[in-house]
Coordinates of N, CA and C in Angstrom, one line a residue:
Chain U
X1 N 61.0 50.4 -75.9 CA 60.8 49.0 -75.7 C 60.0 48.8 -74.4
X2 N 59.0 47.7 -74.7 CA 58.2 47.4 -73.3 C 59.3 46.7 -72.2
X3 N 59.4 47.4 -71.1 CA 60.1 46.5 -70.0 C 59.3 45.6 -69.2
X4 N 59.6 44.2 -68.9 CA 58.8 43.4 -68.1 C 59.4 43.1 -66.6
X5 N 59.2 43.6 -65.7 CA 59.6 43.2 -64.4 C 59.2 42.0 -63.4
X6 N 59.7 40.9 -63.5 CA 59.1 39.8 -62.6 C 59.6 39.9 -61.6
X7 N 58.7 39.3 -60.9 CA 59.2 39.0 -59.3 C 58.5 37.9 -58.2
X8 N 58.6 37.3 -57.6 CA 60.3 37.6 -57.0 C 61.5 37.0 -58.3
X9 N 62.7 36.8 -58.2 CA 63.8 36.2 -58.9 C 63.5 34.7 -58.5
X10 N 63.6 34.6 -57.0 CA 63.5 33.2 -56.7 C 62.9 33.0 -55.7
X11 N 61.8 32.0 -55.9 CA 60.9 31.8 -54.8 C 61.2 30.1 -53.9
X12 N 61.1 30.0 -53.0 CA 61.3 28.9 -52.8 C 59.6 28.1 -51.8
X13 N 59.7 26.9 -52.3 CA 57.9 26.7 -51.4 C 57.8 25.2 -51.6
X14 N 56.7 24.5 -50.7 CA 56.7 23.5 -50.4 C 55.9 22.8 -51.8
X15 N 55.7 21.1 -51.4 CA 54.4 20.6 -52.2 C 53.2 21.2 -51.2
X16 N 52.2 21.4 -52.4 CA 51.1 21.7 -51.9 C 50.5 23.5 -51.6
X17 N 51.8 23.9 -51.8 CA 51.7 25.6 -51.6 C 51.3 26.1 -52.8
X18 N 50.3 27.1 -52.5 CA 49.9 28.0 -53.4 C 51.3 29.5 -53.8
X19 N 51.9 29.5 -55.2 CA 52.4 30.7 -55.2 C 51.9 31.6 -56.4
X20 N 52.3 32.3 -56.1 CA 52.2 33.8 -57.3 C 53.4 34.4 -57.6
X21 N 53.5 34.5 -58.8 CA 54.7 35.3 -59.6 C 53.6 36.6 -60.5
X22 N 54.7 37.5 -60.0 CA 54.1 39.0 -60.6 C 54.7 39.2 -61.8
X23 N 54.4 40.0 -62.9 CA 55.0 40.4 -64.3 C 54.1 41.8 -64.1
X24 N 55.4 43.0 -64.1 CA 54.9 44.3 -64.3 C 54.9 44.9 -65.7
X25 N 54.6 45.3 -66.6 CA 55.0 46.1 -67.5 C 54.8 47.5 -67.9
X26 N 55.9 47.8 -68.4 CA 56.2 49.2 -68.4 C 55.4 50.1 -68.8
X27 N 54.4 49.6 -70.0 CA 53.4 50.7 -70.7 C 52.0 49.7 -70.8
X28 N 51.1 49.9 -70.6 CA 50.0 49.0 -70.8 C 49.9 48.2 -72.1
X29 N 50.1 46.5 -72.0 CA 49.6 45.9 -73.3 C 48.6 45.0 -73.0
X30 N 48.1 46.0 -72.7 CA 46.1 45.0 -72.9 C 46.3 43.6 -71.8
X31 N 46.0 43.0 -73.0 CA 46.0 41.3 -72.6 C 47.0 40.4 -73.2
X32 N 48.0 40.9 -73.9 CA 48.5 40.8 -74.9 C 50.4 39.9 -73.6
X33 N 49.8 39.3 -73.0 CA 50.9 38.5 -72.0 C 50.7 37.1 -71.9
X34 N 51.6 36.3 -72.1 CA 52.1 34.9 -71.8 C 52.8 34.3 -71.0
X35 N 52.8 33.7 -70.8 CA 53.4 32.6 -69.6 C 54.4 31.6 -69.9
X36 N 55.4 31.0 -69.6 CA 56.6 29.9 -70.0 C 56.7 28.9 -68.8
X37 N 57.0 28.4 -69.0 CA 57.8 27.3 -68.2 C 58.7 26.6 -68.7
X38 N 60.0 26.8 -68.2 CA 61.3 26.4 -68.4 C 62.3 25.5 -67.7
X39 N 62.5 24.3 -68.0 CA 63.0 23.5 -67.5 C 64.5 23.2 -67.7
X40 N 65.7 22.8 -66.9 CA 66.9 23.0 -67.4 C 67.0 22.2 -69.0
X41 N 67.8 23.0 -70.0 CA 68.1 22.0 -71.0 C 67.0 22.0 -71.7
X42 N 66.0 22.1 -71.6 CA 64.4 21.8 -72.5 C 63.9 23.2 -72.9
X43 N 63.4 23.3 -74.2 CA 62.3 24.3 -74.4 C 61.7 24.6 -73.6
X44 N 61.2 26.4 -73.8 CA 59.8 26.9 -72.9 C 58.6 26.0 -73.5
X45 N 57.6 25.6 -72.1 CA 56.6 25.2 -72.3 C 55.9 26.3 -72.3
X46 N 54.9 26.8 -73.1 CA 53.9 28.0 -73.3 C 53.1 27.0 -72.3
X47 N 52.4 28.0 -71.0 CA 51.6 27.8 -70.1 C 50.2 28.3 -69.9
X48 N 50.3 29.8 -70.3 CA 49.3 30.8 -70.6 C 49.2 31.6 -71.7
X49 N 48.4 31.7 -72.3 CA 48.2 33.2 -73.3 C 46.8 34.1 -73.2
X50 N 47.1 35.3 -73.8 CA 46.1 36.2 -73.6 C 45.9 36.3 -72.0
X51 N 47.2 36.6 -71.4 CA 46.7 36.7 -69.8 C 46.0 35.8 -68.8
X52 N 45.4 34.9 -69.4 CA 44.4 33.8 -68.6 C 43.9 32.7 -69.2
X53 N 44.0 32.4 -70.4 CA 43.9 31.5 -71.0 C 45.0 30.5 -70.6
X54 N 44.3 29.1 -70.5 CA 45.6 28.0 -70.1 C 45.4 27.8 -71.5
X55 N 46.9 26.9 -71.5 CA 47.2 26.2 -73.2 C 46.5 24.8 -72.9
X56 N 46.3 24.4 -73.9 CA 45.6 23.2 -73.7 C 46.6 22.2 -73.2
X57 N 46.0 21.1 -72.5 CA 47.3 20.2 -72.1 C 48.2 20.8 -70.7
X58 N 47.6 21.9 -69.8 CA 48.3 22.3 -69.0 C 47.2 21.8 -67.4
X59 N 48.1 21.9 -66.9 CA 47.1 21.4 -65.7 C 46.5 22.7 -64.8
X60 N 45.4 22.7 -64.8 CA 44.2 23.5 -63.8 C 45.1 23.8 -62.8
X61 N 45.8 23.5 -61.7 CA 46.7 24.3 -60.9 C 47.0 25.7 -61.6
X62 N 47.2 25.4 -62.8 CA 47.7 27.0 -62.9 C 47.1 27.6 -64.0
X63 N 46.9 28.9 -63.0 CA 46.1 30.5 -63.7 C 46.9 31.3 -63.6
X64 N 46.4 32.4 -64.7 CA 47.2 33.8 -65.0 C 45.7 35.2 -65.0
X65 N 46.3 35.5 -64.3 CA 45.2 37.2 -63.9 C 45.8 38.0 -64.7
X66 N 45.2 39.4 -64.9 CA 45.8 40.6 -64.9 C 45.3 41.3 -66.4
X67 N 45.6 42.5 -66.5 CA 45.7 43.4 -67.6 C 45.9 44.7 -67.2
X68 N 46.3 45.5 -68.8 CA 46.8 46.7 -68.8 C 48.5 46.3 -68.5
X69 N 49.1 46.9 -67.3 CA 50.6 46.7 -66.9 C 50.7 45.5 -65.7
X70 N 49.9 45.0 -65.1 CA 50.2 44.2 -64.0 C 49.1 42.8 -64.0
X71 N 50.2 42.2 -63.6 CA 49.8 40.4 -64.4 C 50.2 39.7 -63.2
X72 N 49.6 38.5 -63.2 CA 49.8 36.9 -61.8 C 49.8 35.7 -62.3
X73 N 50.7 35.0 -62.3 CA 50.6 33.5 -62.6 C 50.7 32.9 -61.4
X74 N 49.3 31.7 -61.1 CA 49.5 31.1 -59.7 C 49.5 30.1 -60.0
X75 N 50.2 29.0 -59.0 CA 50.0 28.0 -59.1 C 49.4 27.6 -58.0
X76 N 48.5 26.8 -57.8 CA 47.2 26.8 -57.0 C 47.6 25.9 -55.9
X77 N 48.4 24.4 -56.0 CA 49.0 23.4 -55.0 C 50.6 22.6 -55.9
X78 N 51.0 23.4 -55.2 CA 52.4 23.1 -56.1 C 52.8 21.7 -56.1
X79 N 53.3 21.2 -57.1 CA 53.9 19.7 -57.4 C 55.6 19.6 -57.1
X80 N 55.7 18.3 -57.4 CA 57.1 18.4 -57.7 C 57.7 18.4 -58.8
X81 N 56.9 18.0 -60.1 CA 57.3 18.8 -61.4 C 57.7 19.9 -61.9
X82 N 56.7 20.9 -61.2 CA 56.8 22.2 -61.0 C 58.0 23.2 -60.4
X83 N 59.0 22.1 -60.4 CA 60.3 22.8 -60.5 C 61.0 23.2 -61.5
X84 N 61.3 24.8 -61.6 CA 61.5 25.6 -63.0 C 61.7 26.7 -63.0
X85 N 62.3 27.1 -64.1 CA 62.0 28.8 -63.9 C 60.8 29.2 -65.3
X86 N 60.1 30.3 -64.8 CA 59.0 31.0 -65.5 C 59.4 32.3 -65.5
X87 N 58.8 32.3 -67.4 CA 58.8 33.4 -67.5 C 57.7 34.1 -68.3
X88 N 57.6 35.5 -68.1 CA 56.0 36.5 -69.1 C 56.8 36.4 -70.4
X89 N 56.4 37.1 -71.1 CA 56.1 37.8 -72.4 C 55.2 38.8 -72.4
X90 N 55.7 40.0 -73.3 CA 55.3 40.6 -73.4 C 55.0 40.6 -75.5
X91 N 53.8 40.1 -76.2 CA 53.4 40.0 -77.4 C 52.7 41.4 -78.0
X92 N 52.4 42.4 -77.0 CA 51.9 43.8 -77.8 C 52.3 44.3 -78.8
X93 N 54.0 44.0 -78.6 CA 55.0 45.0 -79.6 C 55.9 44.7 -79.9
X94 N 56.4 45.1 -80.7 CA 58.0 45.0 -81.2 C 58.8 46.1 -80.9
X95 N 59.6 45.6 -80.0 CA 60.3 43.5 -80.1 C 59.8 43.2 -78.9
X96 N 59.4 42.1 -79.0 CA 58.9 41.1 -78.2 C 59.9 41.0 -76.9
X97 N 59.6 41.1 -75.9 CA 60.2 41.1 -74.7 C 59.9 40.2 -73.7
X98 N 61.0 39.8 -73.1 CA 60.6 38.5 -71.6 C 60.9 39.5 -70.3
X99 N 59.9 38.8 -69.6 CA 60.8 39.0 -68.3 C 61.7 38.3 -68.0
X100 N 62.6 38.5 -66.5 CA 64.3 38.1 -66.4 C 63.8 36.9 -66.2
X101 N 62.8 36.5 -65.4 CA 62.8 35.1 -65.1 C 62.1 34.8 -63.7
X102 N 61.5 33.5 -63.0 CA 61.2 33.3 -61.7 C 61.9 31.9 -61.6
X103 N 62.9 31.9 -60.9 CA 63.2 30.5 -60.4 C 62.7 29.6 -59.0
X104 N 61.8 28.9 -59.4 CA 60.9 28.1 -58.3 C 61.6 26.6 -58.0
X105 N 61.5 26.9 -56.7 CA 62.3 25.6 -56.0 C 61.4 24.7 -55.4
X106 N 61.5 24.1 -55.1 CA 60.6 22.9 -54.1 C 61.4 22.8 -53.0
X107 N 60.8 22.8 -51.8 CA 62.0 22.5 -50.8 C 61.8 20.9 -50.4
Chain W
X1 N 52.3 14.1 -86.5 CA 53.1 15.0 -85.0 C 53.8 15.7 -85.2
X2 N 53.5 17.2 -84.9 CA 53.8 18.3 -84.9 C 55.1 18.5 -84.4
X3 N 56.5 19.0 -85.1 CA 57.9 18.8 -84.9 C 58.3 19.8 -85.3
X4 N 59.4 20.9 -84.6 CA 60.3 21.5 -84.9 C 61.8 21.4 -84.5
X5 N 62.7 21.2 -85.7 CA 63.5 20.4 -85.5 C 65.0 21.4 -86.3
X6 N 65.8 22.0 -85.0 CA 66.5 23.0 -85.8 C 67.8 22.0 -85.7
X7 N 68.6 23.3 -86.6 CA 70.3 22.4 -86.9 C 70.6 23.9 -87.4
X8 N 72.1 23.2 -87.5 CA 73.1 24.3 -88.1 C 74.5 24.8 -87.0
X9 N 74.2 24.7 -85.7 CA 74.3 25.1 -84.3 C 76.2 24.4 -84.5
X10 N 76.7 25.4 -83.5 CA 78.1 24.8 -83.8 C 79.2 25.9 -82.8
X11 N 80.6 25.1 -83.3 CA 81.4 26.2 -82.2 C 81.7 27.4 -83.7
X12 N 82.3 28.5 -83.3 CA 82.3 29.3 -84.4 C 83.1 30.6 -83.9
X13 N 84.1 30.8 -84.8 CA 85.7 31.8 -84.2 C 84.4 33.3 -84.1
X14 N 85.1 34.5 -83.4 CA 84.0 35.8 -83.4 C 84.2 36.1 -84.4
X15 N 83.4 36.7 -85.5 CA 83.6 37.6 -86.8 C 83.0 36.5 -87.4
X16 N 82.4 35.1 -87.2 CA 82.3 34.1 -88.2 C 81.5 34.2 -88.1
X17 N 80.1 33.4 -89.4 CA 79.1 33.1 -89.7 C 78.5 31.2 -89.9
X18 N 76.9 31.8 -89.5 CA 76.5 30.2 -88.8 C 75.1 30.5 -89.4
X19 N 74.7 29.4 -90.1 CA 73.4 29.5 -91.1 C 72.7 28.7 -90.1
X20 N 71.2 28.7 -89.4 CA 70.7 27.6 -88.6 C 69.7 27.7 -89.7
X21 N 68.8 26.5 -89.5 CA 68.0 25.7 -90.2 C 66.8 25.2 -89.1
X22 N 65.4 25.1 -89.3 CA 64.3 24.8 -88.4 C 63.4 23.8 -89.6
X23 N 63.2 22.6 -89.1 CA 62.6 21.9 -90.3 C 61.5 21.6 -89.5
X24 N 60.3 21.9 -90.1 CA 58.8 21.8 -89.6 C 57.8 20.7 -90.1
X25 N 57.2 19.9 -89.3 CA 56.9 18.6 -89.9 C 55.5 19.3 -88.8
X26 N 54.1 18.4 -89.8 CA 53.1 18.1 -88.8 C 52.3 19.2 -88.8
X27 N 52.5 21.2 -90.1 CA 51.7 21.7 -90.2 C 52.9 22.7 -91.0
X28 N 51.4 23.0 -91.8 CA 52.5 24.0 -93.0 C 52.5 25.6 -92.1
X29 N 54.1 26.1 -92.7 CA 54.3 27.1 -92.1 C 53.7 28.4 -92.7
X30 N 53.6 27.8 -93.6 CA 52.6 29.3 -94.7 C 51.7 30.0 -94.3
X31 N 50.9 29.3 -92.9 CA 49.7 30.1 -92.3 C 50.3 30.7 -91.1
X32 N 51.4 30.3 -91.0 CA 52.0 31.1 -89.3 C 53.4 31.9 -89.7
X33 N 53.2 33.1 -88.8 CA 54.4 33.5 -88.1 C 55.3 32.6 -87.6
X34 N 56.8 33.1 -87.9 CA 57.4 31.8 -87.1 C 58.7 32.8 -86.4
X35 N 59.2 32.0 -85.7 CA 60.4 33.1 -84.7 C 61.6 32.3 -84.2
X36 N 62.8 32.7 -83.9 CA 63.3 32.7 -83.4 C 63.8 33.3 -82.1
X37 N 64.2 32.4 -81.4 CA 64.1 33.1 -79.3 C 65.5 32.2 -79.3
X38 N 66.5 33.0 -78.4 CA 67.8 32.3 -77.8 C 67.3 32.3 -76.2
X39 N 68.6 31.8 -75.5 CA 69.0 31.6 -74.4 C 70.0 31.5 -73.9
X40 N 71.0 32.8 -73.7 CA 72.2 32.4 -73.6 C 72.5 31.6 -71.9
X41 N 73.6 31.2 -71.7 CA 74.1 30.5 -70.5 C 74.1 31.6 -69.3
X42 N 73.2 30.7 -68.2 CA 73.0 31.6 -67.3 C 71.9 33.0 -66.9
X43 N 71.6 33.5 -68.5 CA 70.5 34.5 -68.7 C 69.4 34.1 -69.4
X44 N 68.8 34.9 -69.8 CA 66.9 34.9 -69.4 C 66.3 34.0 -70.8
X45 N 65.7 34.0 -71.5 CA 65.0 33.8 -72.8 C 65.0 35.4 -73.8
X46 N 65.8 35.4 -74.7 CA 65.7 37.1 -75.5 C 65.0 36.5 -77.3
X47 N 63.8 37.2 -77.5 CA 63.2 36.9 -78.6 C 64.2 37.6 -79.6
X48 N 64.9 36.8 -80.8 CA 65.4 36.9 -81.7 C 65.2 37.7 -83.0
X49 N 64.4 37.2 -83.7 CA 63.4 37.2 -85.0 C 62.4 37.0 -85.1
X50 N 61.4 37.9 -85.9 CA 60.3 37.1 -86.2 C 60.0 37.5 -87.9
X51 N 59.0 37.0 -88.7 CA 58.9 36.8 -90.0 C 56.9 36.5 -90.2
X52 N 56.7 37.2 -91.1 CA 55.4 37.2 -91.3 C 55.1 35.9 -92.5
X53 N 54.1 35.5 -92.9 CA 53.7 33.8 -93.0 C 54.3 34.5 -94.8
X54 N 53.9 35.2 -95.4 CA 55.0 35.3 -96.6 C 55.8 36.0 -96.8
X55 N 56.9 36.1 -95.5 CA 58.1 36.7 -95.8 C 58.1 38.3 -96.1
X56 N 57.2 38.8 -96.4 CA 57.1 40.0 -96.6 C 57.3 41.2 -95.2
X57 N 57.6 40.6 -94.3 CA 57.6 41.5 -93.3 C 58.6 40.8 -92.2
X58 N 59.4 41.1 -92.0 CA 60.9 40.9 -90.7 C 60.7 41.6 -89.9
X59 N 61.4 41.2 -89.0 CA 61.3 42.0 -87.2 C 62.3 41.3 -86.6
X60 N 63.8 42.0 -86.3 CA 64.5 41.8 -86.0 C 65.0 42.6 -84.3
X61 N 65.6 42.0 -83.0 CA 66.2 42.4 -81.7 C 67.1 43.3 -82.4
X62 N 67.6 44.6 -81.8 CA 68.3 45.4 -81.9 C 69.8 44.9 -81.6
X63 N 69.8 44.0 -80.7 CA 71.0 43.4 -80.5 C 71.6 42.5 -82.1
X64 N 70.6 42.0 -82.6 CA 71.1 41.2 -83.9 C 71.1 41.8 -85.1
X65 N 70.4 43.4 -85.2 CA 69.7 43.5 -86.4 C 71.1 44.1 -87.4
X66 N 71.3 43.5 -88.4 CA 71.7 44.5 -89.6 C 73.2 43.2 -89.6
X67 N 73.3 42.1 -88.3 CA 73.9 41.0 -88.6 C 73.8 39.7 -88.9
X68 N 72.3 39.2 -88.3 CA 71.0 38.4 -88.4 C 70.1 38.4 -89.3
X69 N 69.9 37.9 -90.1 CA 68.9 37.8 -90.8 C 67.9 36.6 -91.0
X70 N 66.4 36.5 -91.0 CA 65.5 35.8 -90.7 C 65.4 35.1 -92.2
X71 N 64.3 34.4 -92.6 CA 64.2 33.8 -93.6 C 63.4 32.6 -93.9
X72 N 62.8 32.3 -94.8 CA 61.8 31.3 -95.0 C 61.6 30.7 -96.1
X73 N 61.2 29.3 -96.5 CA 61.0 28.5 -97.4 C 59.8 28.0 -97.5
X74 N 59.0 28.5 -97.6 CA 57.5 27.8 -97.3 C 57.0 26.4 -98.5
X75 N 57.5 26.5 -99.2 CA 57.5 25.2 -100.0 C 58.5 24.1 -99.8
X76 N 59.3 24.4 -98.9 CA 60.1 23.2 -98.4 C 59.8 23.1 -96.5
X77 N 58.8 23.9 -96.2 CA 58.6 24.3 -94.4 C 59.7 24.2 -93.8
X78 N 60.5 25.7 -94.5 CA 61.6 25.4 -93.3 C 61.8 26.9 -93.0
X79 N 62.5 26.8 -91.6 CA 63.0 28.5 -91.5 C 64.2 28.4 -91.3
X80 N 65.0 29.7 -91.7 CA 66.3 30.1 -91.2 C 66.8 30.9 -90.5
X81 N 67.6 30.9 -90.1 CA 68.7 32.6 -89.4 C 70.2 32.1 -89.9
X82 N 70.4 33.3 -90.8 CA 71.5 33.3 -91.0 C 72.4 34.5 -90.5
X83 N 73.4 34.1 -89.3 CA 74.2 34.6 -88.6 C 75.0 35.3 -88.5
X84 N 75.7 36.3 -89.5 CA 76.8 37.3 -89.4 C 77.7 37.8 -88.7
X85 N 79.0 38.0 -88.6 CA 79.4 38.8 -87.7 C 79.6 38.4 -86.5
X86 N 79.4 37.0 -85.5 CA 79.4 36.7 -84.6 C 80.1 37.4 -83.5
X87 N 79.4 37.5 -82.7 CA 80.5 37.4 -81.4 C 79.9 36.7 -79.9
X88 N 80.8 37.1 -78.8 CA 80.8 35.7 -77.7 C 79.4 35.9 -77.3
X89 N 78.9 37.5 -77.5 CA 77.5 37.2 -76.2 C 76.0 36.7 -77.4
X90 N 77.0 36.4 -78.5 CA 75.5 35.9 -79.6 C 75.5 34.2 -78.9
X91 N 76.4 33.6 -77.7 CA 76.7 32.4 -77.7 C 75.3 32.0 -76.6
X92 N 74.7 31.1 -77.4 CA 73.3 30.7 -77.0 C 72.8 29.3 -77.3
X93 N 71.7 29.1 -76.6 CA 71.2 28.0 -77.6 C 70.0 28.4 -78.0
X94 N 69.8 28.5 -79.6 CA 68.7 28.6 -80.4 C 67.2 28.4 -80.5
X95 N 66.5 29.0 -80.4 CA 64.7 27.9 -80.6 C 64.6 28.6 -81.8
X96 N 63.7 27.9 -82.7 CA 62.8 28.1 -83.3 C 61.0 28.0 -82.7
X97 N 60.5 28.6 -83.3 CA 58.8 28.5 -82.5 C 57.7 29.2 -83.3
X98 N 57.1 28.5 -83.4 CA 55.8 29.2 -84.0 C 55.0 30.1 -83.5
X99 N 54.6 31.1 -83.8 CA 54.2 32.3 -83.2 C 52.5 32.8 -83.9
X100 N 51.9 32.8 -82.4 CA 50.3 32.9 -82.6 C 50.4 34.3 -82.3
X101 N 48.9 35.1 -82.5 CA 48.7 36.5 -82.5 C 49.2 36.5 -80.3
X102 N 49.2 35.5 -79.7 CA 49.1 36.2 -78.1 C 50.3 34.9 -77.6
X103 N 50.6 34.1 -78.1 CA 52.4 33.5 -77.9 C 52.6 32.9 -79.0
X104 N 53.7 32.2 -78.6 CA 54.5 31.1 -79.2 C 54.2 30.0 -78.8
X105 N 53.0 28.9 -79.4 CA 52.5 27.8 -78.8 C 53.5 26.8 -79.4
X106 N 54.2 26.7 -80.0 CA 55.1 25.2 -80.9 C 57.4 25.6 -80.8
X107 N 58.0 24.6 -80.1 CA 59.1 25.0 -80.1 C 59.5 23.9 -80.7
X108 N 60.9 23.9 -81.2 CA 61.7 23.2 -81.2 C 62.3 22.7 -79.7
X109 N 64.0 21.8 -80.2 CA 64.4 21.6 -78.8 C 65.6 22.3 -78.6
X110 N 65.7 23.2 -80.1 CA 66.7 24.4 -79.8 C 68.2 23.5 -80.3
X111 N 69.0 24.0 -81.1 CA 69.9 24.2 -81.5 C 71.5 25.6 -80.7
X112 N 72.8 24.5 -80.6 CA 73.6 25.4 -79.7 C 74.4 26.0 -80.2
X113 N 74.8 27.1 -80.0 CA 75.9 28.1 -81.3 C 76.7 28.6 -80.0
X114 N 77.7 28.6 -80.7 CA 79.0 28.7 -78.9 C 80.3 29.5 -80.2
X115 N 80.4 31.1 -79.6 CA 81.4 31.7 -80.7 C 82.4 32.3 -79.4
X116 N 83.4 31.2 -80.1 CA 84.7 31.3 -79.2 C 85.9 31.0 -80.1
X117 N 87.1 32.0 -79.3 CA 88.2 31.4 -80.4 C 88.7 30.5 -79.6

């Protein structure tokens, strides 16, 4: 099974701060990674696919880099919406695998 | 308007069984993959199921496989999981989602299955 390692667990940052959340994976899957955002109680919002593609309807603040095993989701000037936890995917293989999670705070 | 809309979700003794249901409005399922993803309390997002657009092909988590089963109605657009065997750590709440070749762009709002005596 692909393992996905995020990090940090929990970040904590202001309005207006630029952050980055890392997704490592264990064996190289191309481009083949997604992005979430998860709000208490609500569905994941799919944020990114294919590594850098935004989903439509997502705001330009945020991009996703990376390929092969090591990936970046940033958020460029953080909001106050933007409080949540995020999470990768990993879509190469079966079974489909997440990372544990990034829980982003606003201070 | 594009809607996924599960049921079935409930409290349920361990050893029981729980049929969920995903009713899709706003795009036929016949051309998509579709999946199931939980969430149990506390822990991460774990992809469940997934099902190819005519049923011909399943893909089951090791954690559910051989007591879970996936399932599909494409002339009524609905999907299922039918639940077997329960126990406490299957206790989650449900998504249904539609599944593209690089994510899952379409969710429900998730359905809650809680197996406790």
């Amino acid at each position: 099974d692909i393992q996905l390692a995020q990090s940090p667990s929990f970040l904590s940052a202001s309005i207006g701060d630029r952050v980055t959340i890392t997704c490592r994976a264990s064996q190289d899957i191309s481009r083949y990674l997604a992005w979430y955002q998860q709000k208490p109680g609500k569905a994941p919002k799919p944020l990114i696919y294919a590594a850098s593609t935004l989903q439509s309807g997502v705001p330009s603040r945020f991009s996703g880099s990376g390929s092969g095993t090591d990936f970046t989701l940033t958020l460029s000037s953080l909001q106050p919406e933007d409080s949540a936890t995020y999470y990768c995917q990993q879509v190469d293989s079966y079974p489909i695998t997440f990372g544990q999670g990034t829980r982003l705070e606003i201070k | 308007e594009v809607q996924l809309v599960e049921s079935g979700g409930g409290l349920v003794q361990p050893g029981g069984s729980l049929s969920l249901s995903c009713a899709v409005s706003g795009f036929t399922i016949t051309n998509h993959y579709m999946s199931w993803v939980r969430h149990a309390p506390g822990k991460g997002l774990e992809w469940v199921a997934d099902i190819k657009e005519d049923g011909s092909a399943k893909h089951h988590a090791d954690s559910v496989r051989g007591r879970f089963t996936i399932s599909r109605d494409n002339t009524k657009n609905l999907l299922y999981l039918q639940m077997n065997s329960l126990r406490a750590d299957d206790t989650a709440v449900y998504y249904c989602a539609r599944k593209l070749r690089h994510n899952m762009d379409i969710w429900g709002q998730g359905t809650t299955v809680t197996v406790s005596s």
